[in-house]
XYZ file of C-alpha atoms in Angstrom:
315
model
C 109.860 116.951 59.392
C 111.234 117.660 62.860
C 111.592 114.634 65.123
C 110.872 115.219 68.803
C 111.332 112.714 71.637
C 109.755 113.090 75.068
C 111.235 110.768 77.679
C 108.679 109.899 80.338
C 104.989 109.039 79.917
C 103.753 110.634 83.112
C 101.676 113.777 83.565
C 104.486 116.149 82.525
C 105.472 114.158 79.448
C 101.904 113.582 78.257
C 100.845 117.204 78.722
C 104.037 118.409 77.038
C 103.273 116.141 74.069
C 99.706 117.445 73.776
C 100.791 121.092 73.981
C 103.510 120.587 71.371
C 100.970 119.086 68.991
C 98.397 121.807 69.594
C 100.772 124.744 69.328
C 102.975 123.597 66.439
C 101.679 124.305 62.949
C 104.442 122.578 60.984
C 104.663 118.796 60.480
C 106.075 117.080 63.545
C 107.034 113.516 64.375
C 106.407 113.098 68.082
C 107.486 110.076 70.127
C 107.115 109.344 73.845
C 109.332 106.734 75.481
C 108.951 105.275 78.955
C 110.869 102.510 80.687
C 107.706 101.221 82.405
C 105.137 98.874 80.906
C 102.366 101.474 80.817
C 101.797 105.206 80.999
C 101.103 107.151 84.166
C 104.381 107.557 86.005
C 103.510 108.544 89.561
C 99.873 108.803 88.468
C 99.573 105.078 87.827
C 96.381 103.053 87.863
C 96.662 99.272 88.090
C 93.986 96.606 87.665
C 93.146 93.241 89.167
C 94.437 90.266 87.169
C 91.002 88.684 87.708
C 88.920 91.640 86.501
C 90.411 94.556 84.530
C 87.465 96.736 85.594
C 88.587 96.476 89.226
C 91.266 99.163 89.414
C 93.328 101.006 92.006
C 95.295 104.250 91.898
C 98.706 103.352 93.305
C 100.084 106.860 92.861
C 98.216 110.134 93.257
C 94.765 109.711 94.791
C 93.093 112.952 93.780
C 93.846 116.290 92.141
C 93.915 119.497 94.170
C 93.297 122.718 92.258
C 94.404 125.805 94.167
C 92.788 129.219 93.527
C 95.967 130.408 91.790
C 96.014 127.576 89.268
C 92.233 127.508 88.930
C 92.480 130.990 87.481
C 95.699 130.538 85.539
C 94.921 127.158 83.956
C 91.145 126.984 83.967
C 91.092 125.692 80.376
C 92.851 122.480 81.394
C 90.366 121.742 84.140
C 87.411 122.684 81.916
C 88.666 120.261 79.264
C 89.118 117.344 81.673
C 85.754 117.975 83.327
C 83.987 118.246 79.944
C 85.418 114.870 78.895
C 84.387 113.254 82.185
C 88.016 112.532 83.031
C 87.776 114.551 86.235
C 84.845 114.904 88.612
C 84.589 116.760 91.916
C 85.661 114.701 94.911
C 82.522 114.225 96.984
C 83.381 111.098 98.982
C 84.504 111.636 102.605
C 88.286 111.668 103.167
C 88.936 111.754 106.905
C 91.890 113.857 108.011
C 92.254 115.709 104.713
C 93.483 119.274 105.201
C 91.398 121.717 103.171
C 92.716 125.188 102.410
C 90.386 128.030 101.545
C 89.490 128.041 97.864
C 90.938 124.617 97.047
C 88.941 122.219 94.875
C 89.588 118.482 94.794
C 88.865 116.174 91.882
C 88.954 112.439 91.260
C 89.346 110.523 88.005
C 86.447 108.017 87.670
C 88.394 105.817 85.237
C 91.553 105.991 87.326
C 94.135 108.719 87.749
C 96.158 107.486 84.767
C 93.216 108.353 82.490
C 94.494 111.957 82.616
C 97.787 110.851 81.087
C 96.081 108.607 78.512
C 93.864 111.513 77.452
C 96.788 113.810 76.731
C 98.792 111.099 74.983
C 95.830 110.420 72.714
C 95.391 114.139 72.040
C 99.070 114.441 71.128
C 98.947 111.762 68.430
C 102.409 110.708 69.592
C 103.829 107.262 69.015
C 104.174 105.873 72.527
C 106.707 103.149 73.320
C 107.042 101.322 76.619
C 110.009 99.362 77.994
C 112.282 101.959 76.346
C 114.897 102.698 79.009
C 117.142 105.566 77.843
C 120.807 105.134 78.799
C 122.821 107.556 76.618
C 122.301 110.753 74.639
C 124.988 111.828 72.168
C 125.316 114.554 69.542
C 125.785 113.110 66.034
C 125.828 115.410 62.982
C 123.639 118.040 64.653
C 121.163 115.366 65.747
C 120.586 113.859 69.176
C 121.267 110.133 69.106
C 119.388 108.364 71.881
C 120.448 104.910 73.052
C 118.305 102.578 75.142
C 118.964 99.324 76.955
C 117.717 97.228 74.034
C 117.482 97.933 70.332
C 119.396 100.295 68.043
C 119.805 104.029 68.834
C 117.530 106.578 67.161
C 118.086 110.215 66.199
C 115.950 113.232 67.056
C 116.086 117.002 66.570
C 114.773 117.778 70.037
C 114.565 115.844 73.297
C 112.471 116.690 76.369
C 113.398 114.862 79.569
C 110.644 114.591 82.183
C 111.887 111.813 84.444
C 113.076 112.370 88.040
C 116.295 114.342 88.389
C 118.439 111.414 89.664
C 117.573 109.481 86.497
C 118.609 112.424 84.340
C 121.946 112.634 86.148
C 122.560 108.929 85.482
C 122.430 109.398 81.701
C 125.696 108.867 79.841
C 127.099 110.495 76.712
C 127.418 114.065 75.462
C 124.454 115.193 77.535
C 126.745 115.247 80.573
C 128.718 118.108 78.939
C 125.598 120.273 78.723
C 125.232 120.473 82.487
C 127.633 122.900 84.153
C 129.170 122.088 87.503
C 126.979 124.699 89.163
C 123.851 123.252 87.551
C 124.878 119.736 88.532
C 125.294 120.775 92.157
C 121.858 122.370 92.112
C 120.306 119.292 90.545
C 122.022 116.997 93.015
C 120.498 119.106 95.807
C 117.013 118.035 94.713
C 115.812 115.405 97.172
C 112.896 113.013 96.969
C 110.863 111.206 99.581
C 110.086 107.548 98.908
C 107.182 105.323 99.835
C 105.374 102.089 99.138
C 101.822 101.734 97.855
C 99.881 98.499 98.224
C 96.777 97.734 96.190
C 94.369 95.027 97.330
C 91.684 93.588 95.059
C 88.586 91.757 96.267
C 85.885 89.542 94.813
C 82.614 91.088 93.672
C 80.184 91.342 96.553
C 82.861 91.849 99.209
C 81.855 94.465 101.785
C 84.318 96.797 103.512
C 82.095 98.508 106.046
C 83.649 101.847 106.979
C 82.059 105.320 106.853
C 84.860 106.888 104.805
C 86.321 106.516 101.307
C 89.780 107.552 102.428
C 91.528 108.205 105.704
C 94.796 109.850 106.689
C 96.411 107.896 109.523
C 98.474 109.754 112.127
C 99.074 107.091 114.769
C 100.665 104.240 112.816
C 104.425 103.936 112.152
C 103.858 102.196 108.818
C 100.610 103.391 107.211
C 99.858 107.023 106.370
C 96.829 106.766 104.089
C 94.131 104.209 103.286
C 91.614 104.507 100.471
C 88.716 102.357 99.365
C 89.548 103.275 95.831
C 86.308 102.493 94.033
C 84.331 104.270 96.760
C 86.601 107.311 96.512
C 85.764 107.511 92.798
C 82.061 106.742 93.346
C 82.395 103.514 91.347
C 80.332 100.826 93.027
C 78.971 97.826 91.133
C 77.680 94.392 92.063
C 79.866 92.972 89.276
C 83.116 94.627 90.379
C 84.806 93.955 93.684
C 86.198 96.761 95.853
C 89.847 97.767 95.807
C 91.886 99.098 98.698
C 95.002 101.278 98.487
C 97.491 101.748 101.312
C 100.305 104.310 101.284
C 103.122 104.013 103.782
C 104.813 106.677 105.874
C 108.131 108.154 104.775
C 110.040 106.915 107.901
C 108.846 103.358 107.201
C 110.323 103.488 103.708
C 113.614 104.919 104.977
C 113.983 101.722 107.009
C 112.687 99.226 104.442
C 113.530 100.812 101.077
C 115.891 98.030 100.008
C 113.909 95.148 101.487
C 112.080 92.694 99.262
C 108.574 93.562 98.098
C 107.300 90.355 99.722
C 108.699 91.301 103.148
C 107.379 94.859 102.899
C 103.939 93.663 101.859
C 103.757 91.338 104.860
C 104.696 94.181 107.228
C 101.997 96.414 105.727
C 99.415 93.641 106.154
C 100.341 93.285 109.817
C 99.830 97.000 110.457
C 96.666 97.118 108.348
C 95.080 94.561 110.682
C 95.404 97.129 113.479
C 93.568 99.752 111.432
C 90.949 97.536 109.751
C 90.648 94.381 111.875
C 88.900 91.468 110.222
C 89.511 92.726 106.696
C 88.592 90.049 104.100
C 91.341 88.211 102.252
C 92.093 89.844 98.867
C 92.159 87.753 95.699
C 95.097 89.749 94.306
C 97.683 92.285 95.473
C 100.057 94.768 93.857
C 102.882 96.407 95.814
C 104.607 99.400 94.234
C 107.848 101.005 95.403
C 107.997 104.735 94.642
C 111.692 105.524 94.989
C 111.148 109.060 93.676
C 107.796 110.042 95.128
C 107.641 113.718 96.105
C 110.073 116.620 96.119
C 110.135 118.044 99.666
C 113.356 119.925 98.883
C 114.314 121.323 95.501
C 117.134 123.360 94.046
C 116.622 123.887 90.324
C 114.065 121.374 89.046
C 114.369 120.611 85.341
C 111.743 118.188 84.125
C 111.421 116.299 87.398
C 107.984 115.019 86.537
C 105.637 117.463 88.259
C 102.978 119.151 86.196
C 103.121 122.973 86.255
C 99.350 123.272 86.518
C 98.062 120.677 88.951
C 98.920 119.234 92.312
C 98.526 115.477 92.312
C 97.751 114.497 95.880
C 98.028 111.059 97.359
C 101.643 110.659 98.459
C 100.767 111.974 101.921
C 103.616 113.413 103.967
């Protein structure tokens, strides 16, 4: 039985796992490793420590289907819509740029439900806190080492993490990348940003006419979403959640600052946008070091799905 390892439990890794399972007739052992504590990658959904039903999408906010991909990959969208994983975005997003023919979708159970669906479909054994450090060739097998635990051997490895993380890997894998390829990979650049999730008690009211808003006049904040309202999830038993995404220039300045300091700066600017906002009962601040790819040379498994555009890291 062939042993296949997919490194990265984001949208690319999960979809790759599902497609391998569906299109391979012979017996296959399929494993997915991720260094994080849960699946999702840059399509992560987090929950309030006080109520797991109160969730917030800290990564992508909605899915944009262009006419080209709607035609080319309709079966993927039909599947996700049939399972209730995606629904059309109907809530008002102020400042959103709509191109002719584009369709936008939200994930009612959180954006990471897309990843969880494909991982379940794949039947793969999924392991978290598995941080790959080395890949070596041993007796025609790929031996994969991680930060903790013994190495394991596989017949095939698919890497879906951001390019800089691939280039940091040690071992024989470094000999597979030519100098020309390495230069092209090193030319791939990423923008970074912070996302802040705020969770509120049930019954809290955030009285604004929109579910999301792109901000153009603030040096720190680029996008604000009332996440449950964006997904049309409103309940008297579940408090609202708010998501704030920062601007790229803000992160350039504060990328290496502490999460606590960054969170305080975001709160200060948020008061200018939503004065009098209630005090949250919990917060979650996420640093996305590798957020989007504004400039790319040759992209090999950099973590972007070939069939959907995950929107919500606004430029």
